[in-house]
Amino acid sequence: MRNCKGIFRPRARAVGRLRGLKLTLLDTPLPDLYDAFSMQPHTATTEERAAQLRSAMRAWTTGVTIVTAAHAGETHGMTVSSFTSISLDPPLIAISLNADSQTHSLVQRARAFGVTILAADQQELSERFAGEGEATGDRMAGVATETYVTGAPFIRGGLAFLDCRVTKTIGAGGNTVFVAEVVAVREDGGGLPLVYHNRGYRQLKE
């Protein structure tokens, strides 16, 4: 393998070919001397490396969802961008929630949640469920919702709605990744999505 600015010279062995390209596995890991994030001498603190990752992730553009759950008469939700489709057969998605959040607690107890994919005109709702501005107390108060199979509430006006039952949980740092089966899907026609990039909301243009 070609050296990267003289930083390391890993031994490698070929494991296969794909369209003429040699695939390799590295037998030698990156030396601890170098920082895995910046490839600079390993002098950064844990906090500094976290800041580096946070800054780099600002380049990742995502849609915006609100994840909601209900249990024993209690409902709550939060704005979530850590959301992805995993499989179509079986239909599986995953979300990541802060373990200290109220929504996390509800999802844990209900073993179900709803995902509303927000439309371009729902920025105010996204900010409200992210706890920004004057959004305090009951975030669900006055918000038009509906339910499908699991009883999780969905925010009306969204582009798409996924009703999900939790099948697996994975601890990840201060978060929990919830893998869930999608038991019901609804789409609300066309429209443009709300988009988040580099610490700000964006809108697509047709």
PDB file of N, CA, C and O in Angstrom, residues 147-205:
ATOM      1  N   THR A 147     -52.381   8.258  15.187  1.00  0.00           N
ATOM      2  CA  THR A 147     -51.714   6.993  15.502  1.00  0.00           C
ATOM      3  C   THR A 147     -52.110   5.940  14.477  1.00  0.00           C
ATOM      4  O   THR A 147     -53.155   6.048  13.818  1.00  0.00           O
ATOM      5  N   TYR A 148     -51.277   4.881  14.391  1.00  0.00           N
ATOM      6  CA  TYR A 148     -51.547   3.795  13.453  1.00  0.00           C
ATOM      7  C   TYR A 148     -51.633   2.461  14.195  1.00  0.00           C
ATOM      8  O   TYR A 148     -52.644   2.120  14.767  1.00  0.00           O
ATOM      9  N   VAL A 149     -50.547   1.708  14.260  1.00  0.00           N
ATOM     10  CA  VAL A 149     -50.580   0.357  14.816  1.00  0.00           C
ATOM     11  C   VAL A 149     -50.102   0.304  16.267  1.00  0.00           C
ATOM     12  O   VAL A 149     -50.787  -0.249  17.130  1.00  0.00           O
ATOM     13  N   THR A 150     -48.939   0.872  16.554  1.00  0.00           N
ATOM     14  CA  THR A 150     -48.319   0.710  17.876  1.00  0.00           C
ATOM     15  C   THR A 150     -48.844   1.672  18.928  1.00  0.00           C
ATOM     16  O   THR A 150     -48.590   1.483  20.110  1.00  0.00           O
ATOM     17  N   GLY A 151     -49.541   2.731  18.491  1.00  0.00           N
ATOM     18  CA  GLY A 151     -50.001   3.743  19.437  1.00  0.00           C
ATOM     19  C   GLY A 151     -49.066   4.932  19.548  1.00  0.00           C
ATOM     20  O   GLY A 151     -49.384   5.909  20.237  1.00  0.00           O
ATOM     21  N   ALA A 152     -47.913   4.886  18.879  1.00  0.00           N
ATOM     22  CA  ALA A 152     -47.009   6.032  18.872  1.00  0.00           C
ATOM     23  C   ALA A 152     -47.652   7.170  18.082  1.00  0.00           C
ATOM     24  O   ALA A 152     -48.255   6.927  17.030  1.00  0.00           O
ATOM     25  N   PRO A 153     -47.544   8.409  18.569  1.00  0.00           N
ATOM     26  CA  PRO A 153     -48.154   9.526  17.848  1.00  0.00           C
ATOM     27  C   PRO A 153     -47.280   9.997  16.683  1.00  0.00           C
ATOM     28  O   PRO A 153     -46.052   9.959  16.770  1.00  0.00           O
ATOM     29  N   PHE A 154     -47.937  10.427  15.604  1.00  0.00           N
ATOM     30  CA  PHE A 154     -47.226  10.964  14.448  1.00  0.00           C
ATOM     31  C   PHE A 154     -47.628  12.410  14.217  1.00  0.00           C
ATOM     32  O   PHE A 154     -48.787  12.771  14.417  1.00  0.00           O
ATOM     33  N   ILE A 155     -46.664  13.216  13.770  1.00  0.00           N
ATOM     34  CA  ILE A 155     -46.896  14.636  13.557  1.00  0.00           C
ATOM     35  C   ILE A 155     -47.538  14.843  12.191  1.00  0.00           C
ATOM     36  O   ILE A 155     -46.953  14.511  11.159  1.00  0.00           O
ATOM     37  N   ARG A 156     -48.731  15.376  12.166  1.00  0.00           N
ATOM     38  CA  ARG A 156     -49.411  15.603  10.899  1.00  0.00           C
ATOM     39  C   ARG A 156     -48.656  16.633  10.053  1.00  0.00           C
ATOM     40  O   ARG A 156     -48.035  17.552  10.578  1.00  0.00           O
ATOM     41  N   GLY A 157     -48.749  16.449   8.746  1.00  0.00           N
ATOM     42  CA  GLY A 157     -48.084  17.373   7.832  1.00  0.00           C
ATOM     43  C   GLY A 157     -46.726  16.892   7.362  1.00  0.00           C
ATOM     44  O   GLY A 157     -46.100  17.527   6.507  1.00  0.00           O
ATOM     45  N   GLY A 158     -46.246  15.774   7.932  1.00  0.00           N
ATOM     46  CA  GLY A 158     -44.951  15.237   7.517  1.00  0.00           C
ATOM     47  C   GLY A 158     -45.028  14.603   6.127  1.00  0.00           C
ATOM     48  O   GLY A 158     -46.107  14.407   5.570  1.00  0.00           O
ATOM     49  N   LEU A 159     -43.851  14.277   5.592  1.00  0.00           N
ATOM     50  CA  LEU A 159     -43.793  13.661   4.262  1.00  0.00           C
ATOM     51  C   LEU A 159     -44.049  12.160   4.314  1.00  0.00           C
ATOM     52  O   LEU A 159     -44.620  11.589   3.395  1.00  0.00           O
ATOM     53  N   ALA A 160     -43.579  11.524   5.377  1.00  0.00           N
ATOM     54  CA  ALA A 160     -43.737  10.072   5.504  1.00  0.00           C
ATOM     55  C   ALA A 160     -43.726   9.689   6.977  1.00  0.00           C
ATOM     56  O   ALA A 160     -43.173  10.423   7.821  1.00  0.00           O
ATOM     57  N   PHE A 161     -44.334   8.533   7.268  1.00  0.00           N
ATOM     58  CA  PHE A 161     -44.522   8.109   8.646  1.00  0.00           C
ATOM     59  C   PHE A 161     -44.190   6.620   8.758  1.00  0.00           C
ATOM     60  O   PHE A 161     -44.713   5.808   7.987  1.00  0.00           O
ATOM     61  N   LEU A 162     -43.340   6.274   9.715  1.00  0.00           N
ATOM     62  CA  LEU A 162     -42.940   4.883   9.929  1.00  0.00           C
ATOM     63  C   LEU A 162     -43.303   4.469  11.356  1.00  0.00           C
ATOM     64  O   LEU A 162     -42.816   5.069  12.315  1.00  0.00           O
ATOM     65  N   ASP A 163     -44.150   3.464  11.468  1.00  0.00           N
ATOM     66  CA  ASP A 163     -44.551   2.950  12.780  1.00  0.00           C
ATOM     67  C   ASP A 163     -43.676   1.720  13.064  1.00  0.00           C
ATOM     68  O   ASP A 163     -43.654   0.767  12.278  1.00  0.00           O
ATOM     69  N   CYS A 164     -42.973   1.745  14.201  1.00  0.00           N
ATOM     70  CA  CYS A 164     -41.886   0.774  14.405  1.00  0.00           C
ATOM     71  C   CYS A 164     -41.973   0.069  15.755  1.00  0.00           C
ATOM     72  O   CYS A 164     -42.332   0.685  16.766  1.00  0.00           O
ATOM     73  N   ARG A 165     -41.605  -1.221  15.750  1.00  0.00           N
ATOM     74  CA  ARG A 165     -41.468  -2.002  16.982  1.00  0.00           C
ATOM     75  C   ARG A 165     -40.005  -2.361  17.175  1.00  0.00           C
ATOM     76  O   ARG A 165     -39.356  -2.878  16.261  1.00  0.00           O
ATOM     77  N   VAL A 166     -39.485  -2.109  18.359  1.00  0.00           N
ATOM     78  CA  VAL A 166     -38.074  -2.349  18.655  1.00  0.00           C
ATOM     79  C   VAL A 166     -37.771  -3.839  18.644  1.00  0.00           C
ATOM     80  O   VAL A 166     -38.486  -4.642  19.262  1.00  0.00           O
ATOM     81  N   THR A 167     -36.705  -4.212  17.948  1.00  0.00           N
ATOM     82  CA  THR A 167     -36.270  -5.613  17.921  1.00  0.00           C
ATOM     83  C   THR A 167     -34.924  -5.813  18.603  1.00  0.00           C
ATOM     84  O   THR A 167     -34.602  -6.917  19.025  1.00  0.00           O
ATOM     85  N   LYS A 168     -34.143  -4.728  18.719  1.00  0.00           N
ATOM     86  CA  LYS A 168     -32.817  -4.861  19.307  1.00  0.00           C
ATOM     87  C   LYS A 168     -32.335  -3.507  19.794  1.00  0.00           C
ATOM     88  O   LYS A 168     -32.635  -2.482  19.185  1.00  0.00           O
ATOM     89  N   THR A 169     -31.590  -3.501  20.890  1.00  0.00           N
ATOM     90  CA  THR A 169     -30.971  -2.273  21.383  1.00  0.00           C
ATOM     91  C   THR A 169     -29.468  -2.482  21.513  1.00  0.00           C
ATOM     92  O   THR A 169     -29.011  -3.562  21.906  1.00  0.00           O
ATOM     93  N   ILE A 170     -28.717  -1.444  21.189  1.00  0.00           N
ATOM     94  CA  ILE A 170     -27.258  -1.509  21.232  1.00  0.00           C
ATOM     95  C   ILE A 170     -26.737  -0.267  21.938  1.00  0.00           C
ATOM     96  O   ILE A 170     -26.980   0.863  21.488  1.00  0.00           O
ATOM     97  N   GLY A 171     -26.035  -0.448  23.037  1.00  0.00           N
ATOM     98  CA  GLY A 171     -25.424   0.673  23.722  1.00  0.00           C
ATOM     99  C   GLY A 171     -24.257   1.227  22.911  1.00  0.00           C
ATOM    100  O   GLY A 171     -23.437   0.463  22.401  1.00  0.00           O
ATOM    101  N   ALA A 172     -24.186   2.544  22.793  1.00  0.00           N
ATOM    102  CA  ALA A 172     -23.119   3.174  22.008  1.00  0.00           C
ATOM    103  C   ALA A 172     -22.743   4.494  22.663  1.00  0.00           C
ATOM    104  O   ALA A 172     -23.391   5.516  22.439  1.00  0.00           O
ATOM    105  N   GLY A 173     -21.709   4.462  23.501  1.00  0.00           N
ATOM    106  CA  GLY A 173     -21.339   5.672  24.223  1.00  0.00           C
ATOM    107  C   GLY A 173     -22.473   6.103  25.131  1.00  0.00           C
ATOM    108  O   GLY A 173     -23.037   5.302  25.881  1.00  0.00           O
ATOM    109  N   GLY A 174     -22.848   7.373  25.041  1.00  0.00           N
ATOM    110  CA  GLY A 174     -23.959   7.875  25.845  1.00  0.00           C
ATOM    111  C   GLY A 174     -25.302   7.707  25.160  1.00  0.00           C
ATOM    112  O   GLY A 174     -26.310   8.226  25.646  1.00  0.00           O
ATOM    113  N   ASN A 175     -25.328   6.996  24.042  1.00  0.00           N
ATOM    114  CA  ASN A 175     -26.558   6.801  23.278  1.00  0.00           C
ATOM    115  C   ASN A 175     -26.961   5.332  23.254  1.00  0.00           C
ATOM    116  O   ASN A 175     -26.184   4.451  23.623  1.00  0.00           O
ATOM    117  N   THR A 176     -28.179   5.097  22.786  1.00  0.00           N
ATOM    118  CA  THR A 176     -28.640   3.751  22.488  1.00  0.00           C
ATOM    119  C   THR A 176     -29.115   3.723  21.043  1.00  0.00           C
ATOM    120  O   THR A 176     -29.863   4.602  20.615  1.00  0.00           O
ATOM    121  N   VAL A 177     -28.652   2.729  20.307  1.00  0.00           N
ATOM    122  CA  VAL A 177     -29.151   2.508  18.949  1.00  0.00           C
ATOM    123  C   VAL A 177     -30.317   1.532  19.041  1.00  0.00           C
ATOM    124  O   VAL A 177     -30.173   0.422  19.562  1.00  0.00           O
ATOM    125  N   PHE A 178     -31.474   1.962  18.563  1.00  0.00           N
ATOM    126  CA  PHE A 178     -32.657   1.121  18.536  1.00  0.00           C
ATOM    127  C   PHE A 178     -32.868   0.603  17.111  1.00  0.00           C
ATOM    128  O   PHE A 178     -33.088   1.397  16.197  1.00  0.00           O
ATOM    129  N   VAL A 179     -32.766  -0.698  16.948  1.00  0.00           N
ATOM    130  CA  VAL A 179     -33.101  -1.334  15.670  1.00  0.00           C
ATOM    131  C   VAL A 179     -34.563  -1.754  15.762  1.00  0.00           C
ATOM    132  O   VAL A 179     -34.982  -2.338  16.767  1.00  0.00           O
ATOM    133  N   ALA A 180     -35.337  -1.449  14.730  1.00  0.00           N
ATOM    134  CA  ALA A 180     -36.775  -1.697  14.829  1.00  0.00           C
ATOM    135  C   ALA A 180     -37.356  -2.182  13.514  1.00  0.00           C
ATOM    136  O   ALA A 180     -36.894  -1.822  12.429  1.00  0.00           O
ATOM    137  N   GLU A 181     -38.385  -3.018  13.637  1.00  0.00           N
ATOM    138  CA  GLU A 181     -39.147  -3.469  12.470  1.00  0.00           C
ATOM    139  C   GLU A 181     -40.228  -2.443  12.166  1.00  0.00           C
ATOM    140  O   GLU A 181     -40.944  -1.978  13.061  1.00  0.00           O
ATOM    141  N   VAL A 182     -40.347  -2.087  10.899  1.00  0.00           N
ATOM    142  CA  VAL A 182     -41.389  -1.151  10.470  1.00  0.00           C
ATOM    143  C   VAL A 182     -42.669  -1.948  10.240  1.00  0.00           C
ATOM    144  O   VAL A 182     -42.735  -2.811   9.365  1.00  0.00           O
ATOM    145  N   VAL A 183     -43.703  -1.658  11.042  1.00  0.00           N
ATOM    146  CA  VAL A 183     -44.944  -2.429  10.962  1.00  0.00           C
ATOM    147  C   VAL A 183     -46.026  -1.703  10.178  1.00  0.00           C
ATOM    148  O   VAL A 183     -47.041  -2.298   9.813  1.00  0.00           O
ATOM    149  N   ALA A 184     -45.823  -0.416   9.921  1.00  0.00           N
ATOM    150  CA  ALA A 184     -46.774   0.343   9.112  1.00  0.00           C
ATOM    151  C   ALA A 184     -46.057   1.548   8.504  1.00  0.00           C
ATOM    152  O   ALA A 184     -45.197   2.147   9.147  1.00  0.00           O
ATOM    153  N   VAL A 185     -46.418   1.861   7.265  1.00  0.00           N
ATOM    154  CA  VAL A 185     -45.831   2.988   6.546  1.00  0.00           C
ATOM    155  C   VAL A 185     -46.946   3.796   5.903  1.00  0.00           C
ATOM    156  O   VAL A 185     -47.904   3.234   5.364  1.00  0.00           O
ATOM    157  N   ARG A 186     -46.798   5.112   5.966  1.00  0.00           N
ATOM    158  CA  ARG A 186     -47.732   5.975   5.253  1.00  0.00           C
ATOM    159  C   ARG A 186     -46.978   7.122   4.628  1.00  0.00           C
ATOM    160  O   ARG A 186     -46.062   7.676   5.248  1.00  0.00           O
ATOM    161  N   GLU A 187     -47.309   7.460   3.403  1.00  0.00           N
ATOM    162  CA  GLU A 187     -46.725   8.621   2.745  1.00  0.00           C
ATOM    163  C   GLU A 187     -47.814   9.648   2.519  1.00  0.00           C
ATOM    164  O   GLU A 187     -48.968   9.295   2.275  1.00  0.00           O
ATOM    165  N   ASP A 188     -47.439  10.927   2.568  1.00  0.00           N
ATOM    166  CA  ASP A 188     -48.425  11.995   2.443  1.00  0.00           C
ATOM    167  C   ASP A 188     -48.277  12.733   1.124  1.00  0.00           C
ATOM    168  O   ASP A 188     -48.379  13.955   1.077  1.00  0.00           O
ATOM    169  N   GLY A 189     -48.006  12.003   0.065  1.00  0.00           N
ATOM    170  CA  GLY A 189     -47.865  12.643  -1.236  1.00  0.00           C
ATOM    171  C   GLY A 189     -46.470  13.189  -1.442  1.00  0.00           C
ATOM    172  O   GLY A 189     -45.507  12.761  -0.806  1.00  0.00           O
ATOM    173  N   GLY A 190     -46.347  14.157  -2.329  1.00  0.00           N
ATOM    174  CA  GLY A 190     -45.040  14.722  -2.669  1.00  0.00           C
ATOM    175  C   GLY A 190     -44.590  15.751  -1.653  1.00  0.00           C
ATOM    176  O   GLY A 190     -44.815  15.616  -0.455  1.00  0.00           O
ATOM    177  N   GLY A 191     -43.942  16.782  -2.151  1.00  0.00           N
ATOM    178  CA  GLY A 191     -43.431  17.815  -1.258  1.00  0.00           C
ATOM    179  C   GLY A 191     -41.942  17.688  -1.047  1.00  0.00           C
ATOM    180  O   GLY A 191     -41.349  16.635  -1.311  1.00  0.00           O
ATOM    181  N   LEU A 192     -41.347  18.761  -0.564  1.00  0.00           N
ATOM    182  CA  LEU A 192     -39.911  18.802  -0.335  1.00  0.00           C
ATOM    183  C   LEU A 192     -39.602  18.557   1.137  1.00  0.00           C
ATOM    184  O   LEU A 192     -40.373  18.937   2.019  1.00  0.00           O
ATOM    185  N   PRO A 193     -38.453  17.946   1.437  1.00  0.00           N
ATOM    186  CA  PRO A 193     -38.095  17.652   2.824  1.00  0.00           C
ATOM    187  C   PRO A 193     -37.406  18.832   3.500  1.00  0.00           C
ATOM    188  O   PRO A 193     -36.815  19.706   2.838  1.00  0.00           O
ATOM    189  N   LEU A 194     -37.463  18.834   4.810  1.00  0.00           N
ATOM    190  CA  LEU A 194     -36.628  19.732   5.595  1.00  0.00           C
ATOM    191  C   LEU A 194     -35.230  19.130   5.640  1.00  0.00           C
ATOM    192  O   LEU A 194     -35.075  17.928   5.849  1.00  0.00           O
ATOM    193  N   VAL A 195     -34.207  19.964   5.426  1.00  0.00           N
ATOM    194  CA  VAL A 195     -32.828  19.486   5.318  1.00  0.00           C
ATOM    195  C   VAL A 195     -31.967  20.215   6.347  1.00  0.00           C
ATOM    196  O   VAL A 195     -32.164  21.413   6.603  1.00  0.00           O
ATOM    197  N   TYR A 196     -31.002  19.490   6.928  1.00  0.00           N
ATOM    198  CA  TYR A 196     -30.097  20.086   7.908  1.00  0.00           C
ATOM    199  C   TYR A 196     -28.656  19.906   7.447  1.00  0.00           C
ATOM    200  O   TYR A 196     -28.234  18.801   7.104  1.00  0.00           O
ATOM    201  N   HIS A 197     -27.906  21.010   7.423  1.00  0.00           N
ATOM    202  CA  HIS A 197     -26.510  20.961   6.982  1.00  0.00           C
ATOM    203  C   HIS A 197     -25.722  22.065   7.676  1.00  0.00           C
ATOM    204  O   HIS A 197     -26.148  23.220   7.726  1.00  0.00           O
ATOM    205  N   ASN A 198     -24.560  21.692   8.218  1.00  0.00           N
ATOM    206  CA  ASN A 198     -23.632  22.653   8.819  1.00  0.00           C
ATOM    207  C   ASN A 198     -24.322  23.577   9.826  1.00  0.00           C
ATOM    208  O   ASN A 198     -24.253  24.798   9.735  1.00  0.00           O
ATOM    209  N   ARG A 199     -25.028  22.948  10.766  1.00  0.00           N
ATOM    210  CA  ARG A 199     -25.658  23.656  11.882  1.00  0.00           C
ATOM    211  C   ARG A 199     -26.791  24.582  11.453  1.00  0.00           C
ATOM    212  O   ARG A 199     -27.152  25.516  12.178  1.00  0.00           O
ATOM    213  N   GLY A 200     -27.368  24.323  10.300  1.00  0.00           N
ATOM    214  CA  GLY A 200     -28.480  25.164   9.863  1.00  0.00           C
ATOM    215  C   GLY A 200     -29.478  24.401   9.002  1.00  0.00           C
ATOM    216  O   GLY A 200     -29.153  23.386   8.384  1.00  0.00           O
ATOM    217  N   TYR A 201     -30.719  24.874   8.989  1.00  0.00           N
ATOM    218  CA  TYR A 201     -31.740  24.262   8.164  1.00  0.00           C
ATOM    219  C   TYR A 201     -31.619  24.762   6.724  1.00  0.00           C
ATOM    220  O   TYR A 201     -31.318  25.932   6.487  1.00  0.00           O
ATOM    221  N   ARG A 202     -31.846  23.865   5.776  1.00  0.00           N
ATOM    222  CA  ARG A 202     -31.791  24.199   4.365  1.00  0.00           C
ATOM    223  C   ARG A 202     -33.053  23.691   3.703  1.00  0.00           C
ATOM    224  O   ARG A 202     -33.773  22.847   4.234  1.00  0.00           O
ATOM    225  N   GLN A 203     -33.299  24.199   2.495  1.00  0.00           N
ATOM    226  CA  GLN A 203     -34.438  23.731   1.728  1.00  0.00           C
ATOM    227  C   GLN A 203     -33.998  23.440   0.306  1.00  0.00           C
ATOM    228  O   GLN A 203     -33.227  24.188  -0.291  1.00  0.00           O
ATOM    229  N   LEU A 204     -34.476  22.307  -0.213  1.00  0.00           N
ATOM    230  CA  LEU A 204     -34.192  21.956  -1.596  1.00  0.00           C
ATOM    231  C   LEU A 204     -35.053  22.809  -2.524  1.00  0.00           C
ATOM    232  O   LEU A 204     -36.128  23.247  -2.164  1.00  0.00           O
ATOM    233  N   LYS A 205     -34.524  23.027  -3.722  1.00  0.00           N
ATOM    234  CA  LYS A 205     -35.287  23.747  -4.731  1.00  0.00           C
ATOM    235  C   LYS A 205     -35.588  22.813  -5.900  1.00  0.00           C
ATOM    236  O   LYS A 205     -34.732  22.062  -6.335  1.00  0.00           O
TER     237      LYS A 205
END
